[in-house]
PDB file of C-alpha atoms and ligand atoms in Angstrom:
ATOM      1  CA  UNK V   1     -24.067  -1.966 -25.010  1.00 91.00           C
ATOM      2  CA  UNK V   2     -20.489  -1.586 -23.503  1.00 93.00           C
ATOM      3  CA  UNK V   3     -19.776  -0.263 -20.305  1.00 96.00           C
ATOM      4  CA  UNK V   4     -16.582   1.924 -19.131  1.00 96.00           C
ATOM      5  CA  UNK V   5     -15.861   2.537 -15.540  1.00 97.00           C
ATOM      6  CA  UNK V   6     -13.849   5.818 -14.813  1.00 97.00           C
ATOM      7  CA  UNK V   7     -12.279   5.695 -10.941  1.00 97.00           C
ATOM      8  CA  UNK V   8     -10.500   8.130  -9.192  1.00 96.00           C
ATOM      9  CA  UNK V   9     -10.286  10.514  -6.383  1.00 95.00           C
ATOM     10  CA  UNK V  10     -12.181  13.773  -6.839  1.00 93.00           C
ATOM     11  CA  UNK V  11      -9.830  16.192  -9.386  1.00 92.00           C
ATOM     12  CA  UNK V  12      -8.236  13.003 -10.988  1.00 95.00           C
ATOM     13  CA  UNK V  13     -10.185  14.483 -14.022  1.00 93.00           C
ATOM     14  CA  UNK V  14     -12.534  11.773 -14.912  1.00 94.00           C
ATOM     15  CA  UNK V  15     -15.163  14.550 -16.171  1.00 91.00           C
ATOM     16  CA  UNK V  16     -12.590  15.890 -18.010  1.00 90.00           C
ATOM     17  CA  UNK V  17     -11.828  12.864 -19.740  1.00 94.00           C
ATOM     18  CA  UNK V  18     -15.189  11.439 -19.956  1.00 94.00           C
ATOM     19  CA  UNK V  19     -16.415  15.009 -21.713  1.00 92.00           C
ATOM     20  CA  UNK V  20     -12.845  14.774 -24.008  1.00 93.00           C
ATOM     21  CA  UNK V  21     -14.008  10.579 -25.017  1.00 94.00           C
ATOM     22  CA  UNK V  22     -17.237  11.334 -26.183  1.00 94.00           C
ATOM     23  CA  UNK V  23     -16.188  14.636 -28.575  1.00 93.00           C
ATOM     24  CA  UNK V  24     -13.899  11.742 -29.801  1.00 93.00           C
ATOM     25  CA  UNK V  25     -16.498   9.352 -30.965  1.00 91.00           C
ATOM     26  CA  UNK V  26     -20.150  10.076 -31.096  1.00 91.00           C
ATOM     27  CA  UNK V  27     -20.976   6.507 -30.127  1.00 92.00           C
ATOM     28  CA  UNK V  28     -19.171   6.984 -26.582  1.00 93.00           C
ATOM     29  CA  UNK V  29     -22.049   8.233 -23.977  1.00 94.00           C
ATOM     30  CA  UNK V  30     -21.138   9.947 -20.965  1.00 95.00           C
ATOM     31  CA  UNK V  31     -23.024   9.351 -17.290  1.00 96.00           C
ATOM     32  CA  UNK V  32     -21.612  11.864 -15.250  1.00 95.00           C
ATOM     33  CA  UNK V  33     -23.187  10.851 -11.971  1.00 95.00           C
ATOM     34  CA  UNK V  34     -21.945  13.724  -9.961  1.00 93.00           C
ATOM     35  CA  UNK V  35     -23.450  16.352 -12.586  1.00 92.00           C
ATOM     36  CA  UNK V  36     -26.550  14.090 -12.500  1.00 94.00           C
ATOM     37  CA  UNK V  37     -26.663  14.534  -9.016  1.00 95.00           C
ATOM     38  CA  UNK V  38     -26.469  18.238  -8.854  1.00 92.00           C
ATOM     39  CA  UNK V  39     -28.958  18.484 -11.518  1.00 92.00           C
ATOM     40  CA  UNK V  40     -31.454  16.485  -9.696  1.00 95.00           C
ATOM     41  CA  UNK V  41     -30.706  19.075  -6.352  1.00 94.00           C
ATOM     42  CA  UNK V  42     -31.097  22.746  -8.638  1.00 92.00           C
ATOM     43  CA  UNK V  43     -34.488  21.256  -9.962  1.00 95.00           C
ATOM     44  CA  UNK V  44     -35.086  20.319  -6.468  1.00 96.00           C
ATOM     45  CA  UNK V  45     -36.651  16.928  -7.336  1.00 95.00           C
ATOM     46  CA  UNK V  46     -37.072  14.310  -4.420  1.00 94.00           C
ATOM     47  CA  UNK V  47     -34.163  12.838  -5.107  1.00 94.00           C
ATOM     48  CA  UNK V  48     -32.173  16.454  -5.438  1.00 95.00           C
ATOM     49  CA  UNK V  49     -33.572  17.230  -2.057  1.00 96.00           C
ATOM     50  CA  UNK V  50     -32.109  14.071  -0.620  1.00 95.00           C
ATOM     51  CA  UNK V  51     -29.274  13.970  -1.876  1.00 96.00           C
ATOM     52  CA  UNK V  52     -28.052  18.228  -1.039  1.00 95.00           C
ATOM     53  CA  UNK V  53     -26.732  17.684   2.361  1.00 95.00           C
ATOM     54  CA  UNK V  54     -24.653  14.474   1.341  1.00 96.00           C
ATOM     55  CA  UNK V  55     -22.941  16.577  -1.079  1.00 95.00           C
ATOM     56  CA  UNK V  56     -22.651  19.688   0.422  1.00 93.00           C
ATOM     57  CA  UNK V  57     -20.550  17.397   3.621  1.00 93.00           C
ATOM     58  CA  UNK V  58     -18.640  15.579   0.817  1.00 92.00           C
ATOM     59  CA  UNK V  59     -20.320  12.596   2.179  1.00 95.00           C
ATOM     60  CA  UNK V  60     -21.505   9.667  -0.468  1.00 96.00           C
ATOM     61  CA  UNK V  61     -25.138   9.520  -1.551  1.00 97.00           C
ATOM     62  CA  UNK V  62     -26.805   6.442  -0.107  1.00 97.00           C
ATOM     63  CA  UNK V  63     -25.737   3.848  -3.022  1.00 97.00           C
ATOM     64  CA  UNK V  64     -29.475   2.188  -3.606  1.00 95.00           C
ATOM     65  CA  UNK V  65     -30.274   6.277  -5.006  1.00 95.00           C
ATOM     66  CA  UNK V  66     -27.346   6.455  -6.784  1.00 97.00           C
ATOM     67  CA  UNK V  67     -27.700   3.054  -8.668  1.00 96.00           C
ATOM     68  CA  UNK V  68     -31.257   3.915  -9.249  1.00 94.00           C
ATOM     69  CA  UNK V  69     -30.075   7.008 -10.968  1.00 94.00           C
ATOM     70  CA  UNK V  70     -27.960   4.977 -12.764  1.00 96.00           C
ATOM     71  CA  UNK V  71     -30.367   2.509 -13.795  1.00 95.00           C
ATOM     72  CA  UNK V  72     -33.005   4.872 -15.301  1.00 94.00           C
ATOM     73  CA  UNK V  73     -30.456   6.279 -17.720  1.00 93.00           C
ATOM     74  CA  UNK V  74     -29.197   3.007 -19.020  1.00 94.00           C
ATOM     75  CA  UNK V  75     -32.214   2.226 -19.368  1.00 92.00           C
ATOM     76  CA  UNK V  76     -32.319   4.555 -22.112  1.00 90.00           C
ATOM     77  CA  UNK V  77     -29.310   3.555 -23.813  1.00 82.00           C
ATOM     78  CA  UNK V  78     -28.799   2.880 -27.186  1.00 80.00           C
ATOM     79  CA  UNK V  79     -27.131  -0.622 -28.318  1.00 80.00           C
ATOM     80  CA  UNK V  80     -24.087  -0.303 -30.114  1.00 83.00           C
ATOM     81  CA  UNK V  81     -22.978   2.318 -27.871  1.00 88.00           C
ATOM     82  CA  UNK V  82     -20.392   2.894 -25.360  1.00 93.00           C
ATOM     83  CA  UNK V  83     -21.139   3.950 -22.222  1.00 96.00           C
ATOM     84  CA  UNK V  84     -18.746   5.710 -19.699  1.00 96.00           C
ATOM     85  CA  UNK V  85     -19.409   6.143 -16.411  1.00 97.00           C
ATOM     86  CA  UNK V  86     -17.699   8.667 -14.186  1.00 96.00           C
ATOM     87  CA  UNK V  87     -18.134   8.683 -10.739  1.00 95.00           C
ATOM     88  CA  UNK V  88     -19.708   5.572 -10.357  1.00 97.00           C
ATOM     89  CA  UNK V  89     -19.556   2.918  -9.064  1.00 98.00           C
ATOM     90  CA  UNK V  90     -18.082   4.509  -5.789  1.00 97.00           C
ATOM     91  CA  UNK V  91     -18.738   1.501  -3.393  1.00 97.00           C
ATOM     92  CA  UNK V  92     -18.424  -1.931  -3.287  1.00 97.00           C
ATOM     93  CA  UNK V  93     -22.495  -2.351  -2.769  1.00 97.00           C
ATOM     94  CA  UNK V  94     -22.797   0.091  -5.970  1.00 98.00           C
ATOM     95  CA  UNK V  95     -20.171  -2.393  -7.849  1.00 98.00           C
ATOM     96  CA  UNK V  96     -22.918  -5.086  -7.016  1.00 97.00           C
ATOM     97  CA  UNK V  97     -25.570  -3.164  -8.223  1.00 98.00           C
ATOM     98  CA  UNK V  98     -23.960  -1.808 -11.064  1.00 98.00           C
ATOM     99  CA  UNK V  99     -23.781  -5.342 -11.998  1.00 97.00           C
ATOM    100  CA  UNK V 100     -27.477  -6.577 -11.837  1.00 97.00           C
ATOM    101  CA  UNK V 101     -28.144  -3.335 -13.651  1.00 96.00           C
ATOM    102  CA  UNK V 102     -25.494  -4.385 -16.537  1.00 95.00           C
ATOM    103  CA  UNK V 103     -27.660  -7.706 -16.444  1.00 95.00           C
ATOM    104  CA  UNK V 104     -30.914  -6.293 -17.022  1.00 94.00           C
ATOM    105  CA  UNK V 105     -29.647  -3.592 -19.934  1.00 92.00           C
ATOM    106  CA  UNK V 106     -28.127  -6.595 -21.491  1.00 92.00           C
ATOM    107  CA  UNK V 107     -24.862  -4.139 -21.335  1.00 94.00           C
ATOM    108  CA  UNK V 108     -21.413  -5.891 -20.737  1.00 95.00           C
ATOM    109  CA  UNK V 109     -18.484  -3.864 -18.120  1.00 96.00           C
ATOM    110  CA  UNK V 110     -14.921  -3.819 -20.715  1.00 95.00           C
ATOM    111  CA  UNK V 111     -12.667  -2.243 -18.343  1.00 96.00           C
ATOM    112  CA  UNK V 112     -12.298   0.341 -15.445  1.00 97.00           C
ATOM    113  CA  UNK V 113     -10.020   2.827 -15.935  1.00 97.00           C
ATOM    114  CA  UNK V 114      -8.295   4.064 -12.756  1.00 97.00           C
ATOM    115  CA  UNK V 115      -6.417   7.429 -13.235  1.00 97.00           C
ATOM    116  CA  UNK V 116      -3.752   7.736 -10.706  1.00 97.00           C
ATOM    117  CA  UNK V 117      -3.182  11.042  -9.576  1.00 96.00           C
ATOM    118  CA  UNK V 118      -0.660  12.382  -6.700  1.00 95.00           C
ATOM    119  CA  UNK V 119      -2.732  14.075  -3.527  1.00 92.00           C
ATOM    120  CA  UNK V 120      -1.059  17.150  -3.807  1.00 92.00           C
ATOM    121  CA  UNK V 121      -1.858  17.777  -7.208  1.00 92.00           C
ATOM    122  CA  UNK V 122      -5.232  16.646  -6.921  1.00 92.00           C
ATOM    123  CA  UNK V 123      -5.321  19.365  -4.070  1.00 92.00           C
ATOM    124  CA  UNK V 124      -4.136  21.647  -6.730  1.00 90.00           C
ATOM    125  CA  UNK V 125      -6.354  20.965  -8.958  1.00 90.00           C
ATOM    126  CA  UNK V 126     -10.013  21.205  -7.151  1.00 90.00           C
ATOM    127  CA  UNK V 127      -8.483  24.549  -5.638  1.00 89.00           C
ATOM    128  CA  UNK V 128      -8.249  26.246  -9.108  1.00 91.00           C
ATOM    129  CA  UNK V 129     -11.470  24.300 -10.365  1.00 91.00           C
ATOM    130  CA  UNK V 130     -13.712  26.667 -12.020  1.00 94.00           C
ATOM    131  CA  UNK V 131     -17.751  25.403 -13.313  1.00 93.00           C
ATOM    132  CA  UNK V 132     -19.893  26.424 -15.644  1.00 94.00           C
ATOM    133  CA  UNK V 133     -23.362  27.345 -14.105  1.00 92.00           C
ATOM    134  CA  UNK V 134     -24.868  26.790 -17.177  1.00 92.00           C
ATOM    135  CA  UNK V 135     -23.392  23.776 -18.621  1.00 90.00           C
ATOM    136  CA  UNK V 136     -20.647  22.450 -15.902  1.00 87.00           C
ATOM    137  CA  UNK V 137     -18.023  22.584 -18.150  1.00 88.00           C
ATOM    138  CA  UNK V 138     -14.708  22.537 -15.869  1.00 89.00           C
ATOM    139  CA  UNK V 139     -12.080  25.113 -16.029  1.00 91.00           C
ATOM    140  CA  UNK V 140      -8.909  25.802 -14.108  1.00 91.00           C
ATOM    141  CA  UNK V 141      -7.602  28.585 -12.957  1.00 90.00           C
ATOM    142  CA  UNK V 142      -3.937  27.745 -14.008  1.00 87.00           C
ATOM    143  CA  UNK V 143      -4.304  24.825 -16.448  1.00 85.00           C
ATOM    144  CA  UNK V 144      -7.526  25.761 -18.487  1.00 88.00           C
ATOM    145  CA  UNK V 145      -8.056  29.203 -18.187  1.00 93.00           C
ATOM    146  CA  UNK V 146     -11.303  30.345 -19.907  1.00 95.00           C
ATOM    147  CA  UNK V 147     -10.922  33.311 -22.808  1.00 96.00           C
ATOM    148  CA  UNK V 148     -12.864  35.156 -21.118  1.00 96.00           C
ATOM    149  CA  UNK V 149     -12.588  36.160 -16.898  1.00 94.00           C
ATOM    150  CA  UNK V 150     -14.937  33.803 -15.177  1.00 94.00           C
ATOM    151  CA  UNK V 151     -17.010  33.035 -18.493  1.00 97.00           C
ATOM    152  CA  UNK V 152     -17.687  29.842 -20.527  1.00 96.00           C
ATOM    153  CA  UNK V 153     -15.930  29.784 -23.813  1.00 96.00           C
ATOM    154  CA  UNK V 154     -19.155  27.533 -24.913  1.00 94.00           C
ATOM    155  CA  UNK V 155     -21.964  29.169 -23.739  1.00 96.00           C
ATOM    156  CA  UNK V 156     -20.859  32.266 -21.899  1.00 96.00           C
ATOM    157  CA  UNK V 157     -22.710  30.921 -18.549  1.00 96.00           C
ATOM    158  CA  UNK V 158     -20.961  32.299 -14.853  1.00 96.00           C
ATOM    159  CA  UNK V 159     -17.837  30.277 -13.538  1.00 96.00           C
ATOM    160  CA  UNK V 160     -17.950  29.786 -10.090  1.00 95.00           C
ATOM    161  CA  UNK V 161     -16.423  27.396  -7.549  1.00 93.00           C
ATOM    162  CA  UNK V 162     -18.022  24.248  -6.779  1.00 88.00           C
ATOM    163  CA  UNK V 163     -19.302  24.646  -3.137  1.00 87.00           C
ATOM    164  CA  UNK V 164     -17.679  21.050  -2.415  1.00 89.00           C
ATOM    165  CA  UNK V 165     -14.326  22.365  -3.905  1.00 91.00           C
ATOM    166  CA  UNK V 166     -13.751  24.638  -0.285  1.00 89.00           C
ATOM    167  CA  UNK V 167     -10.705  23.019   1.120  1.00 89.00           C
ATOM    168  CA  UNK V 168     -12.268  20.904   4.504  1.00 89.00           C
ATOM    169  CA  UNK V 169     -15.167  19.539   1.814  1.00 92.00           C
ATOM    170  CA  UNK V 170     -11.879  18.487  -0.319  1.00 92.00           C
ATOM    171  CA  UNK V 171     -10.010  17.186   2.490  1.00 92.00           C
ATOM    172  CA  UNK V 172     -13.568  14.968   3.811  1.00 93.00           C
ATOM    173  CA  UNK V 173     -14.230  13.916   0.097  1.00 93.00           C
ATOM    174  CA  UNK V 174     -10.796  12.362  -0.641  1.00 94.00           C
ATOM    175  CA  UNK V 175     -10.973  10.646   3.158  1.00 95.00           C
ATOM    176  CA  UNK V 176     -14.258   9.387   1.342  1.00 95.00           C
ATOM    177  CA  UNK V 177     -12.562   8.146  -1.992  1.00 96.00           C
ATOM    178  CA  UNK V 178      -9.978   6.200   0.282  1.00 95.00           C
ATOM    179  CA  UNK V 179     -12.378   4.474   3.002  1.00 96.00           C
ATOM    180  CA  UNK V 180     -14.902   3.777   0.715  1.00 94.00           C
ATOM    181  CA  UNK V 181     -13.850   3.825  -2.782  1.00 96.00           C
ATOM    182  CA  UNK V 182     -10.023   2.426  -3.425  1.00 95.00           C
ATOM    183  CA  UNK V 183     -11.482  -1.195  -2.494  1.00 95.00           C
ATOM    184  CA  UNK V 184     -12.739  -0.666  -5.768  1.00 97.00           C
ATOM    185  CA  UNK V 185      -9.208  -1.246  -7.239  1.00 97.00           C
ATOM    186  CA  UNK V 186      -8.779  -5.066  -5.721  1.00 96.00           C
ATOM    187  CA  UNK V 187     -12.432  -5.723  -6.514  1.00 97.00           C
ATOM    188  CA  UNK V 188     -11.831  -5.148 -10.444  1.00 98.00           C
ATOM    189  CA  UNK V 189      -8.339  -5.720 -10.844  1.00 97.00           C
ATOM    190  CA  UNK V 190      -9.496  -9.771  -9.358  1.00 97.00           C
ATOM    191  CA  UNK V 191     -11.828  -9.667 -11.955  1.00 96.00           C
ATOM    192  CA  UNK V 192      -9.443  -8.796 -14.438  1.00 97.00           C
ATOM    193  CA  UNK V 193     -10.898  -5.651 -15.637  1.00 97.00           C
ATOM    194  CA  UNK V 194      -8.667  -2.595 -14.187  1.00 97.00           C
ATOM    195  CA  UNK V 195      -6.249  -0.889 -16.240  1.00 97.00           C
ATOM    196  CA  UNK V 196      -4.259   1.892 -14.163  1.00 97.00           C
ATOM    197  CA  UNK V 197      -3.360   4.553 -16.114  1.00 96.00           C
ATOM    198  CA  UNK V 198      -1.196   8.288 -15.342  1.00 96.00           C
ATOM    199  CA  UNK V 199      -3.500  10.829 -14.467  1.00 95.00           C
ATOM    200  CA  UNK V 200      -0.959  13.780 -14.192  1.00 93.00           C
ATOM    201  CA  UNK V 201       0.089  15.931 -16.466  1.00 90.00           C
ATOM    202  CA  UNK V 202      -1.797  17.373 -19.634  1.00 89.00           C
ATOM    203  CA  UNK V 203      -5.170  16.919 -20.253  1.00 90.00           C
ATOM    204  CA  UNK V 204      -4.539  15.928 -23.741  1.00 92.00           C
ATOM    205  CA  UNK V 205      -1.866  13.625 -22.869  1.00 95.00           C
ATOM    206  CA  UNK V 206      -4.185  11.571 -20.397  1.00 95.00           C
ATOM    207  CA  UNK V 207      -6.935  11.199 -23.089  1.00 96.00           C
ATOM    208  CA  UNK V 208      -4.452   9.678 -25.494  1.00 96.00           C
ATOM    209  CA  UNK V 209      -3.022   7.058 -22.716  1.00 96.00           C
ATOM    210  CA  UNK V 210      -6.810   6.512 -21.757  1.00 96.00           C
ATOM    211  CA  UNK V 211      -7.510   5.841 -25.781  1.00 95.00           C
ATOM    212  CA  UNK V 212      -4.663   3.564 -26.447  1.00 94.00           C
ATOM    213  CA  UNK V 213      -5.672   1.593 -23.302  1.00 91.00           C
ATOM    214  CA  UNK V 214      -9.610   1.357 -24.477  1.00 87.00           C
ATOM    215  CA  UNK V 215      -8.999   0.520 -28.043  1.00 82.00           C
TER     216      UNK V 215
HETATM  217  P1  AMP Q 301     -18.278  14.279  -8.251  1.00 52.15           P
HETATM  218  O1  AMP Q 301     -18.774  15.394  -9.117  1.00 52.15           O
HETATM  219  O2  AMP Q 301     -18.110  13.000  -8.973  1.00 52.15           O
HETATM  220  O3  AMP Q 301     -17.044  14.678  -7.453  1.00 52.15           O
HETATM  221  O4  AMP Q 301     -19.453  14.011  -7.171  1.00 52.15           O
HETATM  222  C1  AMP Q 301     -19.898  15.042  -6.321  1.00 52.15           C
HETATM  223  C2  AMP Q 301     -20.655  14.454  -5.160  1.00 52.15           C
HETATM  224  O5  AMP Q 301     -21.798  13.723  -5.634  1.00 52.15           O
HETATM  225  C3  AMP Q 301     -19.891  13.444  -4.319  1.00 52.15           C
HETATM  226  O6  AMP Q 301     -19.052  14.067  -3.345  1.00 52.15           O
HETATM  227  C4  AMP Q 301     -21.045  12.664  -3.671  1.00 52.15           C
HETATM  228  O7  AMP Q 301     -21.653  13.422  -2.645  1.00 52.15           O
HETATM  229  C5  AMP Q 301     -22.040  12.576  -4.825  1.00 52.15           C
HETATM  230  N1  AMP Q 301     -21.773  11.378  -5.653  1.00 52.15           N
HETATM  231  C6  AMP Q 301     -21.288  11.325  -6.908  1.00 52.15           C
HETATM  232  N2  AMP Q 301     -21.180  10.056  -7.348  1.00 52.15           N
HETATM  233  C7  AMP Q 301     -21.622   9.282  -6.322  1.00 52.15           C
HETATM  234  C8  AMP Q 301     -21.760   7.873  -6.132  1.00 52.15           C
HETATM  235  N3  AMP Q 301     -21.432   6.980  -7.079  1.00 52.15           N
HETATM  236  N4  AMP Q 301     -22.249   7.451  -4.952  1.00 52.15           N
HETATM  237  C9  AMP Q 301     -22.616   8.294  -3.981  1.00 52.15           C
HETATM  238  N5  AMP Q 301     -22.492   9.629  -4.075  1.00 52.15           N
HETATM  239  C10 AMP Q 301     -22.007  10.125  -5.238  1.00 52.15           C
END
């Protein structure tokens, strides 16, 4: 099993180009960890409950949860597949972890992918970020309108706006991503395994720099 790392601040669009990957080849897995994570909270399962007010400040989730989220669903995975993981790891503890889970799955990390994005565009983006209720596919206001006004093209569920998309949840989430995240970059790229690649611009566009970097 093959591991891909997807790093970036929030609205970088690694759900977008996770979701994009894995319509590309039905042996690429996604583990969305943030969708994971509001799953857990709408089912209100202990580890939902836990987790809601972390999110809801744009604060991180305490990384032993996380990883054990993490864990479990490798833990299902199917050799011969590729696994890519968005939103995690997030810390340098969760790196570690990440690791000792990689161990035990027998699973090996190729790469991290970090999509470089400039602030005010990500700003731009999470403003006019639009989410399925149903199935969290992302829209945009500008970029990726849906055909219909605030409904999914897939399943016709209600778009609304991620409650950590409000602007001083935005602002606290990307002080987040620098404290405790972009450490991240030095860690991997001493191991070798970062490859930095142009986040802005078209979706499309992105997907094809990601490809030609993970082939
Ligand atoms: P995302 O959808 O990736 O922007 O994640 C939404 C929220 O979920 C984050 O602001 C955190 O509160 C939580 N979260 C997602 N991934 C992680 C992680 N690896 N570690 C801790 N918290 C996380």
């Amino acid at each position: 099993m093959d591991l891909l790392v997807l790093l970036g601040a929030p609205g970088s669009g690694k759900g977008s180009v996770a979701v994009r990957l894995a319509a590309l080849n039905p042996n690429i897995k996604i583990v969305v960890t943030g969708d994971l994570l509001r799953e857990a909270v709408a089912r209100g399962t202990p580890l939902g409950l836990l987790s809601a007010g972390y999110m809801r400040r744009g604060a991180l989730v305490p990384d032993d949860m996380v990883a054990q989220l993490i864990g479990a669903q490798l833990a299902e995975g199917k050799s011969g597949c590729r696994y890519v993981l968005d939103g995690f790891p997030r810390t340098i503890m969760q790196a570690g972890l990440l690791e000792k889970i990689a161990s035990a799955e027998k699973a090996t990390l190729k790469a991290v992918i970090k999509l470089e994005v400039p602030e005010a565009v990500l700003l731009e983006r999470l403003a006019g970020r639009r989410v399925c209720t149903e199935c969290a596919r992302v829209y945009h206001l500008k970029t990726l309108r849906p055909k219909v006004e605030n409904r999914c093209d897939v399943c016709n569920g209600e778009l609304v706006t991620r409650e950590d998309d409000k602007l001083e949840t935005v602002k606290k989430r990307l002080k987040v991503y620098v404290q405790q995240t972009l450490n991240l970059v030095d860690y991997y790229e001493s191991k070798g395994l970062l490859r930095r690649i142009d986040g802005s611009g078209l979706i499309d566009d992105v997907v094809a720099r990601v490809v030609q970097v993970i082939e």
